[in-house]
mmCIF file of C-alpha atoms and ligand atoms in Angstrom:
data_model
loop_
_atom_site.group_PDB
_atom_site.id
_atom_site.type_symbol
_atom_site.label_atom_id
_atom_site.label_comp_id
_atom_site.label_asym_id
_atom_site.label_seq_id
_atom_site.Cartn_x
_atom_site.Cartn_y
_atom_site.Cartn_z
ATOM 1 C CA UNK A 1 -19.591 84.563 179.005
ATOM 2 C CA UNK A 2 -20.556 81.638 181.250
ATOM 3 C CA UNK A 3 -18.786 79.287 183.629
ATOM 4 C CA UNK A 4 -17.677 77.286 180.576
ATOM 5 C CA UNK A 5 -15.218 80.089 179.734
ATOM 6 C CA UNK A 6 -13.795 80.049 183.248
ATOM 7 C CA UNK A 7 -13.789 76.234 183.251
ATOM 8 C CA UNK A 8 -11.605 76.168 180.129
ATOM 9 C CA UNK A 9 -8.895 78.070 181.995
ATOM 10 C CA UNK A 10 -8.753 75.387 184.699
ATOM 11 C CA UNK A 11 -6.537 72.378 184.068
ATOM 12 C CA UNK A 12 -7.593 69.259 185.987
ATOM 13 C CA UNK A 13 -4.105 67.722 186.246
ATOM 14 C CA UNK A 14 -2.407 70.939 187.333
ATOM 15 C CA UNK A 15 -5.050 71.507 189.992
ATOM 16 C CA UNK A 16 -4.779 67.957 191.229
ATOM 17 C CA UNK A 17 -0.992 68.220 191.504
ATOM 18 C CA UNK A 18 -1.169 71.517 193.329
ATOM 19 C CA UNK A 19 -3.694 70.149 195.877
ATOM 20 C CA UNK A 20 -1.413 67.209 196.655
ATOM 21 C CA UNK A 21 1.632 69.507 196.884
ATOM 22 C CA UNK A 22 0.117 71.621 199.681
ATOM 23 C CA UNK A 23 2.102 71.582 202.913
ATOM 24 C CA UNK A 24 1.390 72.022 206.619
ATOM 25 C CA UNK A 25 2.521 75.669 206.289
ATOM 26 C CA UNK A 26 -0.067 76.261 203.544
ATOM 27 C CA UNK A 27 -2.759 74.785 205.806
ATOM 28 C CA UNK A 28 -1.681 76.900 208.786
ATOM 29 C CA UNK A 29 -1.636 80.024 206.637
ATOM 30 C CA UNK A 30 -5.150 79.253 205.380
ATOM 31 C CA UNK A 31 -6.410 78.628 208.914
ATOM 32 C CA UNK A 32 -5.020 81.938 210.127
ATOM 33 C CA UNK A 33 -6.715 84.039 207.435
ATOM 34 C CA UNK A 34 -9.998 85.843 208.076
ATOM 35 C CA UNK A 35 -11.059 85.334 204.427
ATOM 36 C CA UNK A 36 -9.919 82.427 202.282
ATOM 37 C CA UNK A 37 -9.438 82.084 198.537
ATOM 38 C CA UNK A 38 -9.342 79.073 196.222
ATOM 39 C CA UNK A 39 -5.658 78.421 196.972
ATOM 40 C CA UNK A 40 -6.542 78.217 200.663
ATOM 41 C CA UNK A 41 -9.398 75.859 199.802
ATOM 42 C CA UNK A 42 -6.917 73.573 198.050
ATOM 43 C CA UNK A 43 -4.790 73.491 201.199
ATOM 44 C CA UNK A 44 -7.809 72.755 203.403
ATOM 45 C CA UNK A 45 -8.922 69.732 201.353
ATOM 46 C CA UNK A 46 -5.378 68.431 200.872
ATOM 47 C CA UNK A 47 -3.915 65.434 202.709
ATOM 48 C CA UNK A 48 -1.688 67.951 204.512
ATOM 49 C CA UNK A 49 -4.787 69.305 206.324
ATOM 50 C CA UNK A 50 -5.806 65.961 207.829
ATOM 51 C CA UNK A 51 -3.912 66.545 211.124
ATOM 52 C CA UNK A 52 -5.703 69.918 211.472
ATOM 53 C CA UNK A 53 -9.221 68.516 211.417
ATOM 54 C CA UNK A 54 -10.025 69.500 214.992
ATOM 55 C CA UNK A 55 -9.045 73.139 214.367
ATOM 56 C CA UNK A 56 -10.963 73.182 211.107
ATOM 57 C CA UNK A 57 -14.051 71.771 212.851
ATOM 58 C CA UNK A 58 -13.922 74.405 215.589
ATOM 59 C CA UNK A 59 -13.645 77.270 213.106
ATOM 60 C CA UNK A 60 -16.331 75.776 210.897
ATOM 61 C CA UNK A 61 -18.700 75.412 213.867
ATOM 62 C CA UNK A 62 -18.116 79.043 214.911
ATOM 63 C CA UNK A 63 -18.560 80.479 211.405
ATOM 64 C CA UNK A 64 -21.750 78.492 210.835
ATOM 65 C CA UNK A 65 -23.291 79.600 214.149
ATOM 66 C CA UNK A 66 -22.402 83.220 213.427
ATOM 67 C CA UNK A 67 -24.271 83.171 210.130
ATOM 68 C CA UNK A 68 -27.026 80.591 210.686
ATOM 69 C CA UNK A 69 -27.446 80.485 214.485
ATOM 70 C CA UNK A 70 -28.468 77.178 216.067
ATOM 71 C CA UNK A 71 -30.913 76.293 213.313
ATOM 72 C CA UNK A 72 -31.279 73.361 210.947
ATOM 73 C CA UNK A 73 -33.561 73.560 207.912
ATOM 74 C CA UNK A 74 -35.480 70.407 207.113
ATOM 75 C CA UNK A 75 -36.747 69.461 203.674
ATOM 76 C CA UNK A 76 -38.134 66.381 202.008
ATOM 77 C CA UNK A 77 -37.815 65.122 198.424
ATOM 78 C CA UNK A 78 -41.034 64.426 196.523
ATOM 79 C CA UNK A 79 -40.342 62.101 193.611
ATOM 80 C CA UNK A 80 -42.857 62.804 190.852
ATOM 81 C CA UNK A 81 -41.555 60.437 188.183
ATOM 82 C CA UNK A 82 -38.865 57.861 187.554
ATOM 83 C CA UNK A 83 -39.086 58.122 183.775
ATOM 84 C CA UNK A 84 -35.696 58.945 182.332
ATOM 85 C CA UNK A 85 -34.204 59.158 178.853
ATOM 86 C CA UNK A 86 -30.611 59.149 180.083
ATOM 87 C CA UNK A 87 -28.292 56.305 180.940
ATOM 88 C CA UNK A 88 -26.221 57.221 183.992
ATOM 89 C CA UNK A 89 -24.049 54.375 185.220
ATOM 90 C CA UNK A 90 -24.787 55.044 188.917
ATOM 91 C CA UNK A 91 -28.563 55.502 188.928
ATOM 92 C CA UNK A 92 -31.488 53.138 189.412
ATOM 93 C CA UNK A 93 -33.649 55.254 187.070
ATOM 94 C CA UNK A 94 -31.279 54.826 184.091
ATOM 95 C CA UNK A 95 -33.241 54.067 180.915
ATOM 96 C CA UNK A 96 -31.239 50.866 180.585
ATOM 97 C CA UNK A 97 -32.702 49.446 183.786
ATOM 98 C CA UNK A 98 -35.856 47.425 183.242
ATOM 99 C CA UNK A 99 -37.907 48.755 186.134
ATOM 100 C CA UNK A 100 -41.533 49.715 186.535
ATOM 101 C CA UNK A 101 -41.911 53.354 185.489
ATOM 102 C CA UNK A 102 -44.374 55.684 187.081
ATOM 103 C CA UNK A 103 -45.284 59.356 186.761
ATOM 104 C CA UNK A 104 -47.636 60.697 189.406
ATOM 105 C CA UNK A 105 -50.950 62.199 188.369
ATOM 106 C CA UNK A 106 -52.386 65.296 189.999
ATOM 107 C CA UNK A 107 -54.507 63.301 192.413
ATOM 108 C CA UNK A 108 -51.588 61.037 193.330
ATOM 109 C CA UNK A 109 -49.483 64.132 193.979
ATOM 110 C CA UNK A 110 -52.224 65.512 196.235
ATOM 111 C CA UNK A 111 -52.084 62.320 198.292
ATOM 112 C CA UNK A 112 -48.282 62.579 198.574
ATOM 113 C CA UNK A 113 -48.516 66.261 199.552
ATOM 114 C CA UNK A 114 -51.069 65.447 202.271
ATOM 115 C CA UNK A 115 -48.762 62.757 203.688
ATOM 116 C CA UNK A 116 -45.786 65.153 203.610
ATOM 117 C CA UNK A 117 -47.703 67.984 205.269
ATOM 118 C CA UNK A 118 -48.746 65.580 208.043
ATOM 119 C CA UNK A 119 -45.034 65.240 208.832
ATOM 120 C CA UNK A 120 -44.770 69.087 209.209
ATOM 121 C CA UNK A 121 -42.558 69.846 206.187
ATOM 122 C CA UNK A 122 -42.949 73.259 204.557
ATOM 123 C CA UNK A 123 -40.001 72.926 202.172
ATOM 124 C CA UNK A 124 -40.078 70.358 199.387
ATOM 125 C CA UNK A 125 -37.667 69.232 196.675
ATOM 126 C CA UNK A 126 -39.480 67.956 193.570
ATOM 127 C CA UNK A 127 -37.487 65.262 191.791
ATOM 128 C CA UNK A 128 -38.016 63.640 188.408
ATOM 129 C CA UNK A 129 -35.883 61.634 186.019
ATOM 130 C CA UNK A 130 -34.834 63.532 182.934
ATOM 131 C CA UNK A 131 -37.428 62.915 180.248
ATOM 132 C CA UNK A 132 -37.872 65.919 177.997
ATOM 133 C CA UNK A 133 -41.358 65.160 176.707
ATOM 134 C CA UNK A 134 -43.097 63.172 179.443
ATOM 135 C CA UNK A 135 -41.792 65.046 182.478
ATOM 136 C CA UNK A 136 -40.863 68.321 180.814
ATOM 137 C CA UNK A 137 -42.289 71.822 180.843
ATOM 138 C CA UNK A 138 -45.895 70.785 180.124
ATOM 139 C CA UNK A 139 -45.914 68.493 183.136
ATOM 140 C CA UNK A 140 -44.273 71.126 185.357
ATOM 141 C CA UNK A 141 -46.735 73.804 184.173
ATOM 142 C CA UNK A 142 -49.576 71.608 185.286
ATOM 143 C CA UNK A 143 -48.142 70.307 188.553
ATOM 144 C CA UNK A 144 -46.377 73.296 190.126
ATOM 145 C CA UNK A 145 -49.533 75.358 190.676
ATOM 146 C CA UNK A 146 -51.076 72.302 192.358
ATOM 147 C CA UNK A 147 -48.115 71.842 194.724
ATOM 148 C CA UNK A 148 -46.871 75.346 195.532
ATOM 149 C CA UNK A 149 -49.822 76.506 197.681
ATOM 150 C CA UNK A 150 -48.986 73.764 200.202
ATOM 151 C CA UNK A 151 -45.349 74.767 200.689
ATOM 152 C CA UNK A 152 -43.430 77.838 201.713
ATOM 153 C CA UNK A 153 -40.408 76.782 199.678
ATOM 154 C CA UNK A 154 -40.317 74.824 196.440
ATOM 155 C CA UNK A 155 -37.117 73.422 194.958
ATOM 156 C CA UNK A 156 -36.639 71.174 191.942
ATOM 157 C CA UNK A 157 -34.081 68.638 190.824
ATOM 158 C CA UNK A 158 -35.053 67.867 187.226
ATOM 159 C CA UNK A 159 -33.478 68.012 183.767
ATOM 160 C CA UNK A 160 -31.581 71.212 182.947
ATOM 161 C CA UNK A 161 -33.911 73.675 181.200
ATOM 162 C CA UNK A 162 -33.602 76.836 179.148
ATOM 163 C CA UNK A 163 -33.485 80.243 180.822
ATOM 164 C CA UNK A 164 -36.989 81.221 179.702
ATOM 165 C CA UNK A 165 -38.365 77.974 181.137
ATOM 166 C CA UNK A 166 -36.839 78.744 184.520
ATOM 167 C CA UNK A 167 -38.254 82.264 184.344
ATOM 168 C CA UNK A 168 -41.705 80.812 183.645
ATOM 169 C CA UNK A 169 -41.436 78.272 186.478
ATOM 170 C CA UNK A 170 -40.453 81.093 188.798
ATOM 171 C CA UNK A 171 -43.809 82.725 188.096
ATOM 172 C CA UNK A 172 -45.431 79.421 189.123
ATOM 173 C CA UNK A 173 -43.685 79.463 192.491
ATOM 174 C CA UNK A 174 -40.297 77.860 191.897
ATOM 175 C CA UNK A 175 -37.752 79.040 194.480
ATOM 176 C CA UNK A 176 -34.668 76.862 194.024
ATOM 177 C CA UNK A 177 -33.054 74.425 191.594
ATOM 178 C CA UNK A 178 -30.447 71.767 192.327
ATOM 179 C CA UNK A 179 -28.291 70.829 189.362
ATOM 180 C CA UNK A 180 -25.267 68.692 190.092
ATOM 181 C CA UNK A 181 -22.503 68.375 187.547
ATOM 182 C CA UNK A 182 -21.735 64.854 188.892
ATOM 183 C CA UNK A 183 -18.082 65.216 187.827
ATOM 184 C CA UNK A 184 -16.146 68.134 186.365
ATOM 185 C CA UNK A 185 -13.795 65.757 184.549
ATOM 186 C CA UNK A 186 -15.110 65.732 180.940
ATOM 187 C CA UNK A 187 -13.906 62.299 179.858
ATOM 188 C CA UNK A 188 -14.999 60.622 183.103
ATOM 189 C CA UNK A 189 -18.328 62.417 182.678
ATOM 190 C CA UNK A 190 -18.615 60.923 179.187
ATOM 191 C CA UNK A 191 -17.925 57.423 180.529
ATOM 192 C CA UNK A 192 -20.792 57.625 183.023
ATOM 193 C CA UNK A 193 -23.372 59.433 180.876
ATOM 194 C CA UNK A 194 -23.823 57.310 177.841
ATOM 195 C CA UNK A 195 -27.133 58.330 176.288
ATOM 196 C CA UNK A 196 -29.647 61.144 176.228
ATOM 197 C CA UNK A 197 -29.429 64.903 176.758
ATOM 198 C CA UNK A 198 -27.231 64.504 179.811
ATOM 199 C CA UNK A 199 -24.337 63.578 177.528
ATOM 200 C CA UNK A 200 -24.078 67.329 176.873
ATOM 201 C CA UNK A 201 -21.497 68.281 179.516
ATOM 202 C CA UNK A 202 -21.373 71.997 178.680
ATOM 203 C CA UNK A 203 -25.144 72.532 178.627
ATOM 204 C CA UNK A 204 -25.268 71.116 182.145
ATOM 205 C CA UNK A 205 -22.248 73.156 183.232
ATOM 206 C CA UNK A 206 -23.933 76.374 182.094
ATOM 207 C CA UNK A 207 -27.217 75.610 183.860
ATOM 208 C CA UNK A 208 -26.447 77.642 187.011
ATOM 209 C CA UNK A 209 -25.735 80.656 184.748
ATOM 210 C CA UNK A 210 -29.160 80.255 183.125
ATOM 211 C CA UNK A 211 -30.809 79.842 186.524
ATOM 212 C CA UNK A 212 -29.194 82.958 187.940
ATOM 213 C CA UNK A 213 -30.090 84.947 184.832
ATOM 214 C CA UNK A 214 -33.698 83.776 185.221
ATOM 215 C CA UNK A 215 -33.704 85.165 188.779
ATOM 216 C CA UNK A 216 -34.111 81.884 190.654
ATOM 217 C CA UNK A 217 -33.605 82.536 194.373
ATOM 218 C CA UNK A 218 -31.272 79.640 195.193
ATOM 219 C CA UNK A 219 -29.057 77.315 193.151
ATOM 220 C CA UNK A 220 -27.640 74.029 194.400
ATOM 221 C CA UNK A 221 -24.424 72.654 192.919
ATOM 222 C CA UNK A 222 -22.202 69.679 193.681
ATOM 223 C CA UNK A 223 -20.337 66.627 192.451
ATOM 224 C CA UNK A 224 -21.191 62.976 192.933
ATOM 225 C CA UNK A 225 -18.222 62.084 195.079
ATOM 226 C CA UNK A 226 -16.443 58.977 193.900
ATOM 227 C CA UNK A 227 -16.855 59.232 190.137
ATOM 228 C CA UNK A 228 -13.454 60.925 189.964
ATOM 229 C CA UNK A 229 -10.663 61.848 192.348
ATOM 230 C CA UNK A 230 -12.750 63.587 194.987
ATOM 231 C CA UNK A 231 -10.423 66.409 196.031
ATOM 232 C CA UNK A 232 -10.083 67.764 192.511
ATOM 233 C CA UNK A 233 -13.792 67.427 191.743
ATOM 234 C CA UNK A 234 -14.658 69.273 194.963
ATOM 235 C CA UNK A 235 -12.169 72.006 194.082
ATOM 236 C CA UNK A 236 -14.117 72.515 190.837
ATOM 237 C CA UNK A 237 -17.341 72.831 192.840
ATOM 238 C CA UNK A 238 -15.671 75.553 194.937
ATOM 239 C CA UNK A 239 -14.384 77.287 191.786
ATOM 240 C CA UNK A 240 -17.893 77.120 190.297
ATOM 241 C CA UNK A 241 -19.342 78.657 193.455
ATOM 242 C CA UNK A 242 -16.679 81.345 193.449
ATOM 243 C CA UNK A 243 -17.484 82.258 189.847
ATOM 244 C CA UNK A 244 -21.257 82.297 190.482
ATOM 245 C CA UNK A 245 -21.049 84.420 193.608
ATOM 246 C CA UNK A 246 -18.891 87.018 191.902
ATOM 247 C CA UNK A 247 -21.146 87.203 188.862
ATOM 248 C CA UNK A 248 -24.605 86.745 190.414
ATOM 249 C CA UNK A 249 -24.259 88.076 193.908
ATOM 250 C CA UNK A 250 -28.013 88.375 194.534
ATOM 251 C CA UNK A 251 -28.505 84.613 194.224
ATOM 252 C CA UNK A 252 -28.093 82.206 197.135
ATOM 253 C CA UNK A 253 -26.170 78.968 196.771
ATOM 254 C CA UNK A 254 -26.083 75.583 198.362
ATOM 255 C CA UNK A 255 -23.662 72.689 198.016
ATOM 256 C CA UNK A 256 -24.379 68.978 198.369
ATOM 257 C CA UNK A 257 -21.797 66.206 198.601
ATOM 258 C CA UNK A 258 -23.470 62.870 197.876
ATOM 259 C CA UNK A 259 -21.037 59.966 198.131
ATOM 260 C CA UNK A 260 -21.009 57.034 195.783
ATOM 261 C CA UNK A 261 -20.548 54.069 198.109
ATOM 262 C CA UNK A 262 -18.929 50.765 197.248
ATOM 263 C CA UNK A 263 -21.816 48.335 196.950
ATOM 264 C CA UNK A 264 -22.141 44.761 195.803
ATOM 265 C CA UNK A 265 -23.120 44.499 192.171
ATOM 266 C CA UNK A 266 -23.246 48.302 191.832
ATOM 267 C CA UNK A 267 -20.856 50.815 190.338
ATOM 268 C CA UNK A 268 -17.618 50.909 192.347
ATOM 269 C CA UNK A 269 -16.275 54.388 193.153
ATOM 270 C CA UNK A 270 -13.006 55.348 191.521
ATOM 271 C CA UNK A 271 -12.125 57.371 194.585
ATOM 272 C CA UNK A 272 -13.452 56.349 198.013
ATOM 273 C CA UNK A 273 -13.997 59.116 200.535
ATOM 274 C CA UNK A 274 -13.907 58.152 204.219
ATOM 275 C CA UNK A 275 -16.198 59.704 206.858
ATOM 276 C CA UNK A 276 -13.262 61.703 208.173
ATOM 277 C CA UNK A 277 -12.539 63.064 204.718
ATOM 278 C CA UNK A 278 -16.172 64.089 204.297
ATOM 279 C CA UNK A 279 -15.943 66.010 207.571
ATOM 280 C CA UNK A 280 -12.774 67.670 206.255
ATOM 281 C CA UNK A 281 -14.578 68.635 203.059
ATOM 282 C CA UNK A 282 -17.598 70.081 204.900
ATOM 283 C CA UNK A 283 -15.317 72.184 207.109
ATOM 284 C CA UNK A 284 -13.240 73.283 204.103
ATOM 285 C CA UNK A 285 -16.355 74.508 202.256
ATOM 286 C CA UNK A 286 -17.441 76.438 205.346
ATOM 287 C CA UNK A 287 -14.026 77.992 205.924
ATOM 288 C CA UNK A 288 -13.882 78.980 202.268
ATOM 289 C CA UNK A 289 -17.399 80.395 202.210
ATOM 290 C CA UNK A 290 -19.188 81.399 205.447
ATOM 291 C CA UNK A 291 -22.562 82.054 203.767
ATOM 292 C CA UNK A 292 -23.012 79.053 201.464
ATOM 293 C CA UNK A 293 -25.683 76.585 202.558
ATOM 294 C CA UNK A 294 -24.459 73.018 203.039
ATOM 295 C CA UNK A 295 -26.969 70.231 202.661
ATOM 296 C CA UNK A 296 -26.775 66.633 203.878
ATOM 297 C CA UNK A 297 -29.166 63.960 202.653
ATOM 298 C CA UNK A 298 -30.406 60.676 204.094
ATOM 299 C CA UNK A 299 -27.878 58.826 201.935
ATOM 300 C CA UNK A 300 -25.625 59.251 204.957
ATOM 301 C CA UNK A 301 -26.087 57.129 208.075
ATOM 302 C CA UNK A 302 -27.897 58.218 211.256
ATOM 303 C CA UNK A 303 -24.682 58.209 213.263
ATOM 304 C CA UNK A 304 -22.742 60.240 210.724
ATOM 305 C CA UNK A 305 -25.546 62.788 210.299
ATOM 306 C CA UNK A 306 -25.975 63.226 214.044
ATOM 307 C CA UNK A 307 -22.266 63.770 214.604
ATOM 308 C CA UNK A 308 -21.608 66.091 211.700
ATOM 309 C CA UNK A 309 -24.742 68.232 212.147
ATOM 310 C CA UNK A 310 -23.137 71.025 214.207
ATOM 311 C CA UNK A 311 -20.007 71.373 212.094
ATOM 312 C CA UNK A 312 -21.238 73.319 209.085
ATOM 313 C CA UNK A 313 -24.425 71.728 207.755
ATOM 314 C CA UNK A 314 -27.408 74.070 207.362
ATOM 315 C CA UNK A 315 -30.064 71.812 205.788
ATOM 316 C CA UNK A 316 -30.990 68.149 206.034
ATOM 317 C CA UNK A 317 -33.535 65.986 204.352
ATOM 318 C CA UNK A 318 -35.478 63.606 206.560
ATOM 319 C CA UNK A 319 -37.903 60.689 206.188
ATOM 320 C CA UNK A 320 -37.030 60.589 202.482
ATOM 321 C CA UNK A 321 -38.430 58.099 200.004
ATOM 322 C CA UNK A 322 -36.720 58.040 196.636
ATOM 323 C CA UNK A 323 -39.533 56.557 194.585
ATOM 324 C CA UNK A 324 -42.635 58.198 193.088
ATOM 325 C CA UNK A 325 -45.516 57.368 195.406
ATOM 326 C CA UNK A 326 -43.299 56.559 198.386
ATOM 327 C CA UNK A 327 -45.227 58.486 201.049
ATOM 328 C CA UNK A 328 -48.943 57.887 200.545
ATOM 329 C CA UNK A 329 -49.154 55.294 197.811
ATOM 330 C CA UNK A 330 -46.834 52.874 199.579
ATOM 331 C CA UNK A 331 -44.853 52.247 196.451
ATOM 332 C CA UNK A 332 -41.751 50.358 197.516
ATOM 333 C CA UNK A 333 -40.074 48.975 194.432
ATOM 334 C CA UNK A 334 -38.889 51.899 192.365
ATOM 335 C CA UNK A 335 -36.155 53.509 194.469
ATOM 336 C CA UNK A 336 -33.490 55.682 192.850
ATOM 337 C CA UNK A 337 -30.975 54.850 195.557
ATOM 338 C CA UNK A 338 -31.066 53.324 199.008
ATOM 339 C CA UNK A 339 -31.650 55.521 201.983
ATOM 340 C CA UNK A 340 -29.292 55.041 204.900
ATOM 341 C CA UNK A 341 -30.956 57.167 207.582
ATOM 342 C CA UNK A 342 -34.492 55.757 207.707
ATOM 343 C CA UNK A 343 -35.734 57.623 210.783
ATOM 344 C CA UNK A 344 -39.100 59.375 210.744
ATOM 345 C CA UNK A 345 -39.247 63.172 210.519
ATOM 346 C CA UNK A 346 -40.249 63.425 214.178
ATOM 347 C CA UNK A 347 -37.265 61.329 215.283
ATOM 348 C CA UNK A 348 -34.889 63.519 213.261
ATOM 349 C CA UNK A 349 -36.581 66.582 214.762
ATOM 350 C CA UNK A 350 -36.056 65.194 218.276
ATOM 351 C CA UNK A 351 -32.396 64.465 217.521
ATOM 352 C CA UNK A 352 -31.864 68.033 216.271
ATOM 353 C CA UNK A 353 -33.454 69.459 219.429
ATOM 354 C CA UNK A 354 -31.395 67.163 221.639
ATOM 355 C CA UNK A 355 -28.279 68.780 220.178
ATOM 356 C CA UNK A 356 -29.523 72.252 221.098
ATOM 357 C CA UNK A 357 -30.642 73.235 217.590
ATOM 358 C CA UNK A 358 -33.991 74.558 216.369
ATOM 359 C CA UNK A 359 -35.483 72.592 213.475
ATOM 360 C CA UNK A 360 -36.808 74.935 210.772
ATOM 361 C CA UNK A 361 -39.403 73.284 208.564
ATOM 362 C CA UNK A 362 -39.047 75.770 205.749
ATOM 363 C CA UNK A 363 -36.103 77.283 203.952
ATOM 364 C CA UNK A 364 -33.786 78.958 206.444
ATOM 365 C CA UNK A 365 -33.689 82.296 204.648
ATOM 366 C CA UNK A 366 -37.439 82.554 204.086
ATOM 367 C CA UNK A 367 -38.006 81.676 207.754
ATOM 368 C CA UNK A 368 -35.736 84.416 209.087
ATOM 369 C CA UNK A 369 -35.979 87.193 206.531
ATOM 370 C CA UNK A 370 -39.717 87.620 207.079
HETATM 371 S S1 SF4 B 401 -29.153 60.415 187.499
HETATM 372 FE FE1 SF4 B 401 -30.908 61.541 186.710
HETATM 373 S S2 SF4 B 401 -30.551 61.641 184.516
HETATM 374 FE FE2 SF4 B 401 -29.245 60.010 185.280
HETATM 375 S S3 SF4 B 401 -30.442 58.147 185.020
HETATM 376 FE FE3 SF4 B 401 -30.787 58.932 187.109
HETATM 377 S S4 SF4 B 401 -32.637 60.157 186.944
HETATM 378 FE FE4 SF4 B 401 -31.849 59.849 184.870
#
């Protein structure tokens, strides 16, 4: 039994229709409940909930403060390699792009770690492209022990691995893994993932099961918003979370909501989500699940991040570079995607304080659970 079994019971078109059929009464009923289910979540992300955004924001703010206080965890991505054997239509690292490839050596990683530590971060997200042999288990076995002693919290966003691999990486200090399904619509998924291991939709879909069974502390899930109709994809994220929490209640979860933006010459989103709709989604996730961590990256603009910070977000990246060697080696040409909020870590810290929040440089839970 894995999420694939549950997934097969969920029909995309039926779910989509039922989200769009939700009424103002459904939204009001959901808002009045102390505990919400997936039907309530559908109402909260539906067009019918748009006039209730202010109420949703107030409840989301209150629930987030109750659970997380006035804190904001800060983390930084450390790109180790842009080698990739997949061809994803939306990514600069796709094997079909003729770009300079680079995988950091141990001494290059040390230089990056020193630069990151100088910015105060104690929580790092290691990122690589998905290349089974060149940035696979052998590389991780060598690099994790060199990185972990410098950080309180170590997360990874790399190719999906087997359960025993995750269990081994846990012994080397791995705390969290982010694995985004990109879209839960199988044929749209197939259109955007043309080559390599990532074409295997179900193996990816089962990854959070393998992670939880390997005892990884925190699992990050999400969809790349824009590949498919965003409301339905985000419902599937909520259903995935619901399944995981019921089955693996000891594990912690986080959700990310990266948006694919319309850009010249790039992949155009099938479904464009406005800023207001992203706020609605953030509040809907919080109202559905008071304890899930919600993470916002530097893909979003300064203004948007500053405004949305109090509403439900619990973690933010800052000062991010999305290329291997971006911090100390001054590599500038190999970016995975463009950063929108380019402020330094200290400027983001100052902004957080100015809003009456305490920046936490490590993972929120590890900082407060002793
Ligand atoms: S999204 Fe990941 S798997 Fe796809 S091309 Fe980019 S780095 Fe490779």
